[in-house]
PDB file of C-alpha atoms in Angstrom:
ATOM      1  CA  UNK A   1      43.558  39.415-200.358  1.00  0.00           C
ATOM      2  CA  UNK A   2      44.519  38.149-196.689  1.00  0.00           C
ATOM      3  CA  UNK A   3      42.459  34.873-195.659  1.00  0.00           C
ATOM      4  CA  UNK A   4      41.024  37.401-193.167  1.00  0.00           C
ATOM      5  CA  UNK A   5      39.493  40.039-195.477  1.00  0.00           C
ATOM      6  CA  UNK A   6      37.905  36.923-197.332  1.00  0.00           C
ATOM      7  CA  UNK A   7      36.413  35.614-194.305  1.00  0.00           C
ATOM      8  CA  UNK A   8      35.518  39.225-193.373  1.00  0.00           C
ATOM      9  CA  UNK A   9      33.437  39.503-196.828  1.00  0.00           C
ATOM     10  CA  UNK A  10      31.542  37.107-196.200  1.00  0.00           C
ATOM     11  CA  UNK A  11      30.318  37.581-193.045  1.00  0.00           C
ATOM     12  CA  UNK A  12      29.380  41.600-194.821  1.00  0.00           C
ATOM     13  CA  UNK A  13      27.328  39.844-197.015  1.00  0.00           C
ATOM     14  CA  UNK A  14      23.106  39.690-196.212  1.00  0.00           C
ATOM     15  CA  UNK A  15      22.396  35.953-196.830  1.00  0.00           C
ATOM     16  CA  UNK A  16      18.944  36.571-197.331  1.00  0.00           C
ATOM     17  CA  UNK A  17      19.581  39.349-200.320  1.00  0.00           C
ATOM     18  CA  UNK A  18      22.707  38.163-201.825  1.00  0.00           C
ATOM     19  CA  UNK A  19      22.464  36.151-204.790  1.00  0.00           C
ATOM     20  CA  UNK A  20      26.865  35.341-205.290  1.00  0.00           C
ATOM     21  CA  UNK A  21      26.933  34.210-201.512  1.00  0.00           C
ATOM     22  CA  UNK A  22      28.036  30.906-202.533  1.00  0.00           C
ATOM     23  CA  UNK A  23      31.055  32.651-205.180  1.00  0.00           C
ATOM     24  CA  UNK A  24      32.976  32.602-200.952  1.00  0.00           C
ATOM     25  CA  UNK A  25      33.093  28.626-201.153  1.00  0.00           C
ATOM     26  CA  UNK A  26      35.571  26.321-202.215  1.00  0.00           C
ATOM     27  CA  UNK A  27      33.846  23.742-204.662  1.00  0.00           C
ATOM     28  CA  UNK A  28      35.803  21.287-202.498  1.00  0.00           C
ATOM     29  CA  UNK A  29      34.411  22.915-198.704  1.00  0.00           C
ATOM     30  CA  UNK A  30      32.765  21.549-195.571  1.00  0.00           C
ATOM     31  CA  UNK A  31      31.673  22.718-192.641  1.00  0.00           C
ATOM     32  CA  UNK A  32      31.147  20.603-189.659  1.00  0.00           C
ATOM     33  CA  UNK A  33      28.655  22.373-187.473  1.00  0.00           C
ATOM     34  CA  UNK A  34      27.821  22.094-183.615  1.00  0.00           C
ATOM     35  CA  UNK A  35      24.223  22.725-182.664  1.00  0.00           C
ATOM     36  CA  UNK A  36      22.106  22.670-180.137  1.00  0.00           C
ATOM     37  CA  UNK A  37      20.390  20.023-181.967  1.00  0.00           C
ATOM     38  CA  UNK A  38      23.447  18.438-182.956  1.00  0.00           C
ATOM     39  CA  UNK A  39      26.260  17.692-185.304  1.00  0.00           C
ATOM     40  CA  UNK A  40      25.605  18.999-189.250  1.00  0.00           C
ATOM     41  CA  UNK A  41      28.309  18.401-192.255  1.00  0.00           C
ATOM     42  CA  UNK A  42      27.428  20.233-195.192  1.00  0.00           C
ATOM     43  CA  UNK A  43      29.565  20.084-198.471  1.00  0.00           C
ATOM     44  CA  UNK A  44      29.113  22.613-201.486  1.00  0.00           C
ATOM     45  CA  UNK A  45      25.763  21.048-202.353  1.00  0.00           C
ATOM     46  CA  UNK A  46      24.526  20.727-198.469  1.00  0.00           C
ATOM     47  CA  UNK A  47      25.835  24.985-197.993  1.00  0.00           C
ATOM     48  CA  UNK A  48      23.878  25.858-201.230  1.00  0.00           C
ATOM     49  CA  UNK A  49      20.966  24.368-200.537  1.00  0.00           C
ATOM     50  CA  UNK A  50      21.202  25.781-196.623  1.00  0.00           C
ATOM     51  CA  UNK A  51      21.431  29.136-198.096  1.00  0.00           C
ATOM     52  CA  UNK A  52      18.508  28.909-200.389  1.00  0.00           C
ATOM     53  CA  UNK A  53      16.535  27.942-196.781  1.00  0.00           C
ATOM     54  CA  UNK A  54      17.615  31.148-195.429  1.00  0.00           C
ATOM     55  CA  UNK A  55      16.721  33.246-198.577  1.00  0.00           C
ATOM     56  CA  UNK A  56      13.251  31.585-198.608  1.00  0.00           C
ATOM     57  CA  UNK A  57      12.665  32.285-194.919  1.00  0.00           C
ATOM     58  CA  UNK A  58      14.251  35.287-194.249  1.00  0.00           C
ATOM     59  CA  UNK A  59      13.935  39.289-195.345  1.00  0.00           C
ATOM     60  CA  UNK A  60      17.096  39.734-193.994  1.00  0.00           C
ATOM     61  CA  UNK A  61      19.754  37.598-192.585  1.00  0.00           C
ATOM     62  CA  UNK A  62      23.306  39.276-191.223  1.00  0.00           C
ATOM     63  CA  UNK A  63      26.066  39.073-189.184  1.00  0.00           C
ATOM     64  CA  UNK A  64      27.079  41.321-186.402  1.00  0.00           C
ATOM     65  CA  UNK A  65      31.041  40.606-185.291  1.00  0.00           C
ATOM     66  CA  UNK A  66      32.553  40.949-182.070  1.00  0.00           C
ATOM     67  CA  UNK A  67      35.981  39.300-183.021  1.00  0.00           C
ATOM     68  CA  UNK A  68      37.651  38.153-186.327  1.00  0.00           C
ATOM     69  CA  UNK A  69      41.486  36.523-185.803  1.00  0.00           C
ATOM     70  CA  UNK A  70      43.531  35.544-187.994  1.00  0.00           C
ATOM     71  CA  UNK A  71      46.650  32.751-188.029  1.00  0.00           C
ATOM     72  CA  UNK A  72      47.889  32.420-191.621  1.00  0.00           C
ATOM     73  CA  UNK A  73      45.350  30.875-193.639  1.00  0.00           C
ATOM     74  CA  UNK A  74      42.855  30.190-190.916  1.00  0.00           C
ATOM     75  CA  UNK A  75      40.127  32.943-189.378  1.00  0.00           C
ATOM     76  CA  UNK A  76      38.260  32.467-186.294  1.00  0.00           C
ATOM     77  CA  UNK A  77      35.201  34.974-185.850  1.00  0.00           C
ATOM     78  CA  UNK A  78      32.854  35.037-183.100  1.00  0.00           C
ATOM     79  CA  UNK A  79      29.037  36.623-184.150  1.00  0.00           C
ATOM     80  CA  UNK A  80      25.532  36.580-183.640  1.00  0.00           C
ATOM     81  CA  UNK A  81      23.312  36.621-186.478  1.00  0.00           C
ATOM     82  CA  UNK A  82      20.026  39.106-186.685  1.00  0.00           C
ATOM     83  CA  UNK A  83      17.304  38.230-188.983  1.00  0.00           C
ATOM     84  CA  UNK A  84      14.279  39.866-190.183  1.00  0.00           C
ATOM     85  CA  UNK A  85      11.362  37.074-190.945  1.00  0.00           C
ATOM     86  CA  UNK A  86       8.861  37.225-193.424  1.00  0.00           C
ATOM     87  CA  UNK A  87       5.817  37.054-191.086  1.00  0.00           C
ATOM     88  CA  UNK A  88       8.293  40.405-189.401  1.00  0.00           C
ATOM     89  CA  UNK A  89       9.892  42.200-191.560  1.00  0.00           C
ATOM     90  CA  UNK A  90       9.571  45.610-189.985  1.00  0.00           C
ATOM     91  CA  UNK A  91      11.564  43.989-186.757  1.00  0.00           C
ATOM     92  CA  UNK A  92      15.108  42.891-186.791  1.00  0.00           C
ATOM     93  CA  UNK A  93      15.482  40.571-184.149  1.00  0.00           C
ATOM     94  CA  UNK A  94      19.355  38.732-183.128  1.00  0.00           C
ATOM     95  CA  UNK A  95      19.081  34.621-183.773  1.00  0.00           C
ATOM     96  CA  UNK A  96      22.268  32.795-182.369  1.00  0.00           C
ATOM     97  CA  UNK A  97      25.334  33.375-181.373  1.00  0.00           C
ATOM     98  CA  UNK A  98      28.849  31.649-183.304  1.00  0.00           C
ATOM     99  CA  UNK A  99      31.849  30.595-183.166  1.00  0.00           C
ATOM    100  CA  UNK A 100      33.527  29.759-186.385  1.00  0.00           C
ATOM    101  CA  UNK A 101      36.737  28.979-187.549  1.00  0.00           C
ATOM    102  CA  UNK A 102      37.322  28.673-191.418  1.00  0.00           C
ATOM    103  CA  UNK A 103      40.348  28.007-193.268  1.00  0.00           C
ATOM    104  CA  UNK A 104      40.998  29.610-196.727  1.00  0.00           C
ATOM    105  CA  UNK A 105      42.279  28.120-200.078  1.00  0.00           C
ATOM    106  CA  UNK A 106      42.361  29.582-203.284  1.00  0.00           C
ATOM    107  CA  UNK A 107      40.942  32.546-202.071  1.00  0.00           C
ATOM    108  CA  UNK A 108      37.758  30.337-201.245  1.00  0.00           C
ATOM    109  CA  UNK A 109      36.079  29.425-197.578  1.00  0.00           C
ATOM    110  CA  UNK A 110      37.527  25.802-197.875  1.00  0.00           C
ATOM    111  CA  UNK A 111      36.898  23.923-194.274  1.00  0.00           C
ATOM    112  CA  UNK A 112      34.893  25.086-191.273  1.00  0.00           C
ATOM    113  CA  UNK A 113      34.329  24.550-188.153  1.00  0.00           C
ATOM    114  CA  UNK A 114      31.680  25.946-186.615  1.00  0.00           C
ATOM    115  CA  UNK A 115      29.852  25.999-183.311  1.00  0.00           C
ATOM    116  CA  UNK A 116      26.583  27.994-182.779  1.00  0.00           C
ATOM    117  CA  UNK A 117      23.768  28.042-179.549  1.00  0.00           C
ATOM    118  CA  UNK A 118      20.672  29.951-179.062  1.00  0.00           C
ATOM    119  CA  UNK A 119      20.554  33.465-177.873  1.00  0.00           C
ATOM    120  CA  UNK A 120      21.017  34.419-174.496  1.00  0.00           C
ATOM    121  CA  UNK A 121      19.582  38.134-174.096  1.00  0.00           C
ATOM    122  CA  UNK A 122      20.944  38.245-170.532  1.00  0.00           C
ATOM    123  CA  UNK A 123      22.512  42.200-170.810  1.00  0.00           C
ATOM    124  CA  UNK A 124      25.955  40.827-169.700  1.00  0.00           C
ATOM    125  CA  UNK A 125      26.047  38.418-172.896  1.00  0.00           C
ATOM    126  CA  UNK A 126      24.410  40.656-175.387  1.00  0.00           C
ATOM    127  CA  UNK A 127      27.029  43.062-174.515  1.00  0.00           C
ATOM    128  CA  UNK A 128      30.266  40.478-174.609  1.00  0.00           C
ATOM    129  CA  UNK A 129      29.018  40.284-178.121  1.00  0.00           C
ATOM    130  CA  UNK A 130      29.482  44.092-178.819  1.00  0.00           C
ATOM    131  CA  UNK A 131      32.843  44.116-177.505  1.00  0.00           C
ATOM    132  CA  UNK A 132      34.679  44.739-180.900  1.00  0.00           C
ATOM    133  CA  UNK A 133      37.887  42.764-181.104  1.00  0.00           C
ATOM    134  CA  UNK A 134      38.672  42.334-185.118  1.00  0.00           C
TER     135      UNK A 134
END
């Protein structure tokens, strides 16, 4: 499997329903993570329990890609992520917008890099995001 069809099932995964998300990481992986409220580095343990958050808060929790590259072992994809809520769940609603770039080993998300800021519903940048470039 390329590094970019692994990256690529993960981001087809539902975070909030799926119970093997964490099968995608590396034992060894990290992800250093850009916010607007600042600078996160999560290992295994730190992703895990991050995921658990998101299956406790969310009905639904997915990604919608505009572009997925790939350079050998490394994958950039750009995204924003729509969630349904528990006190919503009849109302899918988009969260954030990415930027992540992941490199792959042993078949495994391994290191990441990741940069993420609040939604902007301004038509022009809702639509930048629909512009399909995997």
């Amino acid at each position: 499997m390329t590094a970019k069809a692994i990256v690529q099932s993960f981001y087809d995964l539902d975070l909030a329903t799926s119970e093997n998300a964490m099968d995608k990481f590396h034992k060894d992986c990290e992800l250093h993570w850009n916010s607007s409220t600042g600078f996160t580095k999560l290992d295994y343990t730190g992703i895990d329990k991050m995921m658990t958050g998101v299956r406790e808060s969310y009905h639904s929790f997915t990604y919608k890609l505009s572009h997925l590259l790939e350079s050998d072992n490394t994958v950039t994809a750009r995204y924003t992520v729509y969630v349904t809520t528990i006190e919503r769940p009849e109302k899918e609603e988009p969260l954030a917008h990415f930027i992540s770039i992941w490199e792959v080993k042993d078949d495994k998300l391994y290191r990441g890099w990741e940069m993420s800021q609040l939604l902007d519903e301004t038509p022009g940048n809702i639509s930048s995001y629909s512009e399909i470039k995997i």
